Short mmCIF file of N, CA and C in Angstrom, two decimals:
data_model
loop_
_atom_site.label_atom_id
_atom_site.label_comp_id
_atom_site.label_asym_id
_atom_site.label_seq_id
_atom_site.Cartn_x
_atom_site.Cartn_y
_atom_site.Cartn_z
N MET A 155 0.83 -1.19 0.00
CA MET A 155 0.00 0.00 0.00
C MET A 155 0.87 1.25 0.00
N ALA A 156 0.38 2.29 -0.65
CA ALA A 156 1.08 3.57 -0.66
C ALA A 156 0.96 4.23 0.71
N THR A 157 1.90 5.09 1.02
CA THR A 157 1.87 5.82 2.28
C THR A 157 1.57 7.29 2.01
N VAL A 158 0.55 7.83 2.66
CA VAL A 158 0.22 9.25 2.58
C VAL A 158 0.79 9.91 3.83
N ILE A 159 1.61 10.93 3.60
CA ILE A 159 2.32 11.60 4.69
C ILE A 159 1.97 13.09 4.66
N PHE A 160 1.52 13.60 5.77
CA PHE A 160 1.19 15.02 5.90
C PHE A 160 2.30 15.69 6.68
N THR A 161 2.67 16.90 6.27
CA THR A 161 3.74 17.60 6.96
C THR A 161 3.29 18.06 8.34
N LYS A 162 4.26 18.29 9.20
CA LYS A 162 3.99 18.68 10.59
C LYS A 162 3.18 19.97 10.67
N ASN A 163 3.40 20.91 9.74
CA ASN A 163 2.65 22.17 9.83
C ASN A 163 1.15 21.95 9.62
N LEU A 164 0.76 20.93 8.85
CA LEU A 164 -0.66 20.61 8.72
C LEU A 164 -1.22 20.01 9.99
N GLU A 165 -0.39 19.22 10.68
CA GLU A 165 -0.83 18.59 11.92
C GLU A 165 -1.14 19.61 13.01
N ARG A 166 -0.58 20.81 12.90
CA ARG A 166 -0.91 21.86 13.87
C ARG A 166 -2.35 22.30 13.75
N HIS A 167 -2.93 22.15 12.56
CA HIS A 167 -4.28 22.64 12.30
C HIS A 167 -5.34 21.53 12.24
N LEU A 168 -4.92 20.33 11.85
CA LEU A 168 -5.87 19.24 11.62
C LEU A 168 -5.28 17.92 12.08
N SER A 169 -6.13 16.99 12.40
CA SER A 169 -5.68 15.64 12.69
C SER A 169 -5.36 14.95 11.36
N CYS A 170 -4.09 14.63 11.14
CA CYS A 170 -3.72 14.03 9.86
C CYS A 170 -2.48 13.13 10.00
N PRO A 171 -2.63 12.04 10.71
CA PRO A 171 -1.50 11.11 10.83
C PRO A 171 -1.20 10.45 9.48
N SER A 172 0.04 10.03 9.30
CA SER A 172 0.39 9.28 8.10
C SER A 172 -0.42 8.00 8.07
N GLN A 173 -0.70 7.52 6.87
CA GLN A 173 -1.49 6.30 6.77
C GLN A 173 -1.17 5.52 5.50
N GLN A 174 -1.42 4.24 5.57
CA GLN A 174 -1.26 3.34 4.44
C GLN A 174 -2.60 3.26 3.72
N VAL A 175 -2.57 3.46 2.40
CA VAL A 175 -3.81 3.43 1.62
C VAL A 175 -3.60 2.66 0.32
N SER A 176 -4.69 2.16 -0.22
CA SER A 176 -4.63 1.51 -1.52
C SER A 176 -4.98 2.53 -2.59
N GLY A 177 -4.62 2.22 -3.83
CA GLY A 177 -4.93 3.08 -4.97
C GLY A 177 -3.83 3.04 -6.00
N THR A 178 -4.21 3.29 -7.25
CA THR A 178 -3.23 3.32 -8.33
C THR A 178 -2.99 4.73 -8.87
N THR A 179 -3.80 5.68 -8.39
CA THR A 179 -3.61 7.09 -8.74
C THR A 179 -3.64 7.92 -7.45
N VAL A 180 -3.19 9.15 -7.56
CA VAL A 180 -3.25 10.05 -6.41
C VAL A 180 -4.69 10.21 -5.96
N ARG A 181 -5.62 10.34 -6.90
CA ARG A 181 -7.05 10.50 -6.57
C ARG A 181 -7.55 9.32 -5.73
N GLU A 182 -7.27 8.10 -6.17
CA GLU A 182 -7.74 6.92 -5.44
C GLU A 182 -7.11 6.87 -4.05
N ALA A 183 -5.84 7.16 -3.96
CA ALA A 183 -5.15 7.14 -2.66
C ALA A 183 -5.74 8.19 -1.72
N LEU A 184 -5.98 9.40 -2.24
CA LEU A 184 -6.54 10.45 -1.39
C LEU A 184 -7.98 10.15 -0.99
N ASP A 185 -8.75 9.60 -1.91
CA ASP A 185 -10.13 9.22 -1.55
C ASP A 185 -10.11 8.27 -0.36
N ASN A 186 -9.18 7.33 -0.35
CA ASN A 186 -9.08 6.39 0.77
C ASN A 186 -8.55 7.08 2.02
N ALA A 187 -7.59 7.98 1.86
CA ALA A 187 -7.04 8.69 3.02
C ALA A 187 -8.07 9.60 3.67
N PHE A 188 -8.94 10.19 2.87
CA PHE A 188 -9.93 11.15 3.38
C PHE A 188 -11.27 10.51 3.70
N SER A 189 -11.38 9.20 3.58
CA SER A 189 -12.69 8.54 3.71
C SER A 189 -13.40 8.84 5.02
N ASP A 190 -12.67 9.09 6.08
CA ASP A 190 -13.32 9.39 7.36
C ASP A 190 -12.86 10.73 7.95
N ASN A 191 -12.38 11.63 7.07
CA ASN A 191 -11.90 12.93 7.55
C ASN A 191 -12.27 14.02 6.54
N ASP A 192 -13.54 14.43 6.55
CA ASP A 192 -14.02 15.45 5.62
C ASP A 192 -13.35 16.80 5.83
N GLN A 193 -12.99 17.12 7.06
CA GLN A 193 -12.34 18.40 7.34
C GLN A 193 -10.98 18.47 6.65
N LEU A 194 -10.22 17.41 6.74
CA LEU A 194 -8.91 17.37 6.08
C LEU A 194 -9.09 17.41 4.57
N LYS A 195 -10.05 16.66 4.06
CA LYS A 195 -10.31 16.65 2.62
C LYS A 195 -10.61 18.06 2.12
N SER A 196 -11.46 18.80 2.81
CA SER A 196 -11.82 20.15 2.36
C SER A 196 -10.68 21.14 2.53
N TYR A 197 -9.71 20.82 3.36
CA TYR A 197 -8.53 21.68 3.50
C TYR A 197 -7.57 21.47 2.33
N VAL A 198 -7.49 20.25 1.83
CA VAL A 198 -6.55 19.92 0.75
C VAL A 198 -7.18 20.09 -0.63
N LEU A 199 -8.46 19.72 -0.77
CA LEU A 199 -9.15 19.76 -2.05
C LEU A 199 -10.29 20.77 -2.02
N ASP A 200 -10.57 21.39 -3.18
CA ASP A 200 -11.68 22.34 -3.23
C ASP A 200 -13.00 21.58 -3.43
N ASP A 201 -14.09 22.31 -3.59
CA ASP A 201 -15.40 21.67 -3.70
C ASP A 201 -15.58 20.91 -5.01
N GLN A 202 -14.68 21.08 -5.97
CA GLN A 202 -14.69 20.33 -7.22
C GLN A 202 -13.74 19.14 -7.18
N GLY A 203 -13.07 18.94 -6.04
CA GLY A 203 -12.14 17.83 -5.89
C GLY A 203 -10.76 18.09 -6.44
N ARG A 204 -10.47 19.34 -6.78
CA ARG A 204 -9.16 19.72 -7.30
C ARG A 204 -8.26 20.14 -6.15
N LEU A 205 -6.96 20.00 -6.36
CA LEU A 205 -6.00 20.41 -5.35
C LEU A 205 -6.05 21.92 -5.16
N ARG A 206 -6.18 22.36 -3.92
CA ARG A 206 -6.23 23.80 -3.65
C ARG A 206 -4.89 24.46 -4.00
N LYS A 207 -4.96 25.74 -4.33
CA LYS A 207 -3.76 26.48 -4.77
C LYS A 207 -2.69 26.51 -3.70
N HIS A 208 -3.06 26.50 -2.44
CA HIS A 208 -2.07 26.62 -1.37
C HIS A 208 -1.49 25.26 -0.95
N MET A 209 -1.81 24.21 -1.71
CA MET A 209 -1.33 22.87 -1.37
C MET A 209 -0.43 22.32 -2.47
N LEU A 210 0.48 21.43 -2.08
CA LEU A 210 1.34 20.70 -3.01
C LEU A 210 1.28 19.22 -2.66
N ILE A 211 1.38 18.39 -3.68
CA ILE A 211 1.49 16.95 -3.47
C ILE A 211 2.69 16.46 -4.26
N ALA A 212 3.53 15.69 -3.61
CA ALA A 212 4.67 15.06 -4.27
C ALA A 212 4.56 13.56 -4.10
N VAL A 213 4.81 12.85 -5.19
CA VAL A 213 4.81 11.38 -5.17
C VAL A 213 6.24 10.93 -5.45
N ASP A 214 6.81 10.22 -4.51
CA ASP A 214 8.16 9.69 -4.65
C ASP A 214 9.16 10.78 -5.04
N GLY A 215 8.99 11.96 -4.43
CA GLY A 215 9.94 13.06 -4.61
C GLY A 215 9.68 13.99 -5.76
N SER A 216 8.64 13.75 -6.56
CA SER A 216 8.32 14.62 -7.69
C SER A 216 6.93 15.21 -7.52
N THR A 217 6.81 16.52 -7.76
CA THR A 217 5.52 17.19 -7.67
C THR A 217 4.58 16.62 -8.74
N ILE A 218 3.33 16.40 -8.36
CA ILE A 218 2.37 15.86 -9.32
C ILE A 218 2.13 16.87 -10.44
N SER A 219 1.77 16.36 -11.61
CA SER A 219 1.51 17.24 -12.75
C SER A 219 0.03 17.54 -12.94
N ASP A 220 -0.84 16.67 -12.45
CA ASP A 220 -2.29 16.83 -12.64
C ASP A 220 -2.95 17.28 -11.34
N ARG A 221 -3.10 18.60 -11.18
CA ARG A 221 -3.70 19.17 -9.98
C ARG A 221 -5.23 19.15 -10.05
N ILE A 222 -5.79 18.87 -11.22
CA ILE A 222 -7.25 18.90 -11.39
C ILE A 222 -7.85 17.51 -11.16
N HIS A 223 -7.39 16.51 -11.90
CA HIS A 223 -7.96 15.17 -11.81
C HIS A 223 -7.17 14.25 -10.88
N LEU A 224 -5.95 14.67 -10.49
CA LEU A 224 -5.08 13.91 -9.60
C LEU A 224 -4.84 12.50 -10.15
N SER A 225 -4.56 12.44 -11.45
CA SER A 225 -4.42 11.16 -12.14
C SER A 225 -3.00 10.60 -12.13
N ASP A 226 -2.05 11.30 -11.51
CA ASP A 226 -0.67 10.79 -11.44
C ASP A 226 -0.68 9.41 -10.80
N SER A 227 0.17 8.53 -11.32
CA SER A 227 0.22 7.14 -10.86
C SER A 227 0.94 7.01 -9.52
N VAL A 228 0.49 6.05 -8.75
CA VAL A 228 1.18 5.64 -7.53
C VAL A 228 1.24 4.12 -7.53
N ASN A 229 2.16 3.58 -6.75
CA ASN A 229 2.24 2.13 -6.62
C ASN A 229 2.28 1.78 -5.14
N GLU A 230 2.40 0.51 -4.84
CA GLU A 230 2.34 0.07 -3.45
C GLU A 230 3.47 0.60 -2.59
N GLN A 231 4.59 0.96 -3.20
CA GLN A 231 5.72 1.49 -2.44
C GLN A 231 5.78 3.02 -2.43
N SER A 232 4.84 3.67 -3.09
CA SER A 232 4.89 5.13 -3.22
C SER A 232 4.71 5.83 -1.88
N GLU A 233 5.40 6.97 -1.77
CA GLU A 233 5.20 7.89 -0.65
C GLU A 233 4.59 9.16 -1.23
N ILE A 234 3.41 9.50 -0.72
CA ILE A 234 2.66 10.65 -1.19
C ILE A 234 2.72 11.71 -0.09
N TYR A 235 3.46 12.78 -0.36
CA TYR A 235 3.60 13.86 0.62
C TYR A 235 2.62 14.97 0.30
N ILE A 236 1.91 15.43 1.32
CA ILE A 236 0.97 16.53 1.18
C ILE A 236 1.45 17.67 2.06
N LEU A 237 1.64 18.84 1.44
CA LEU A 237 2.18 19.97 2.18
C LEU A 237 1.58 21.27 1.68
N GLN A 238 1.69 22.29 2.50
CA GLN A 238 1.24 23.61 2.11
C GLN A 238 2.31 24.26 1.25
N ALA A 239 1.85 24.89 0.16
CA ALA A 239 2.78 25.61 -0.72
C ALA A 239 3.14 26.93 -0.06
N LEU A 240 4.37 27.33 -0.25
CA LEU A 240 4.83 28.60 0.30
C LEU A 240 4.95 29.61 -0.83
N SER A 241 4.60 30.84 -0.54
CA SER A 241 4.79 31.90 -1.51
C SER A 241 5.37 33.10 -0.77
N GLY A 242 5.98 33.93 -1.48
CA GLY A 242 6.59 35.09 -0.85
C GLY A 242 6.89 36.14 -1.89
N GLY A 243 7.37 37.22 -1.40
CA GLY A 243 7.62 38.27 -2.39
C GLY A 243 8.56 39.29 -1.88
#
């Protein structure tokens, strides 16, 4: 199973322990990770199910390319990191 890992800064705001989930895409993995945590889901995804602008997801060290459908592939050994994007000026 893939591992979904939330950064410590998210844990300050929401309950989001790392977890093992099944799925072959980021969407499937997140659907399983959020199955019993609607608050976390709405923090990471918008009402259309797209990744919010202030969030980033990396799979096995590479930022995902599909922020809308979350169709990037994952496998049983994948590590899916979810973190807040930083901006500055």
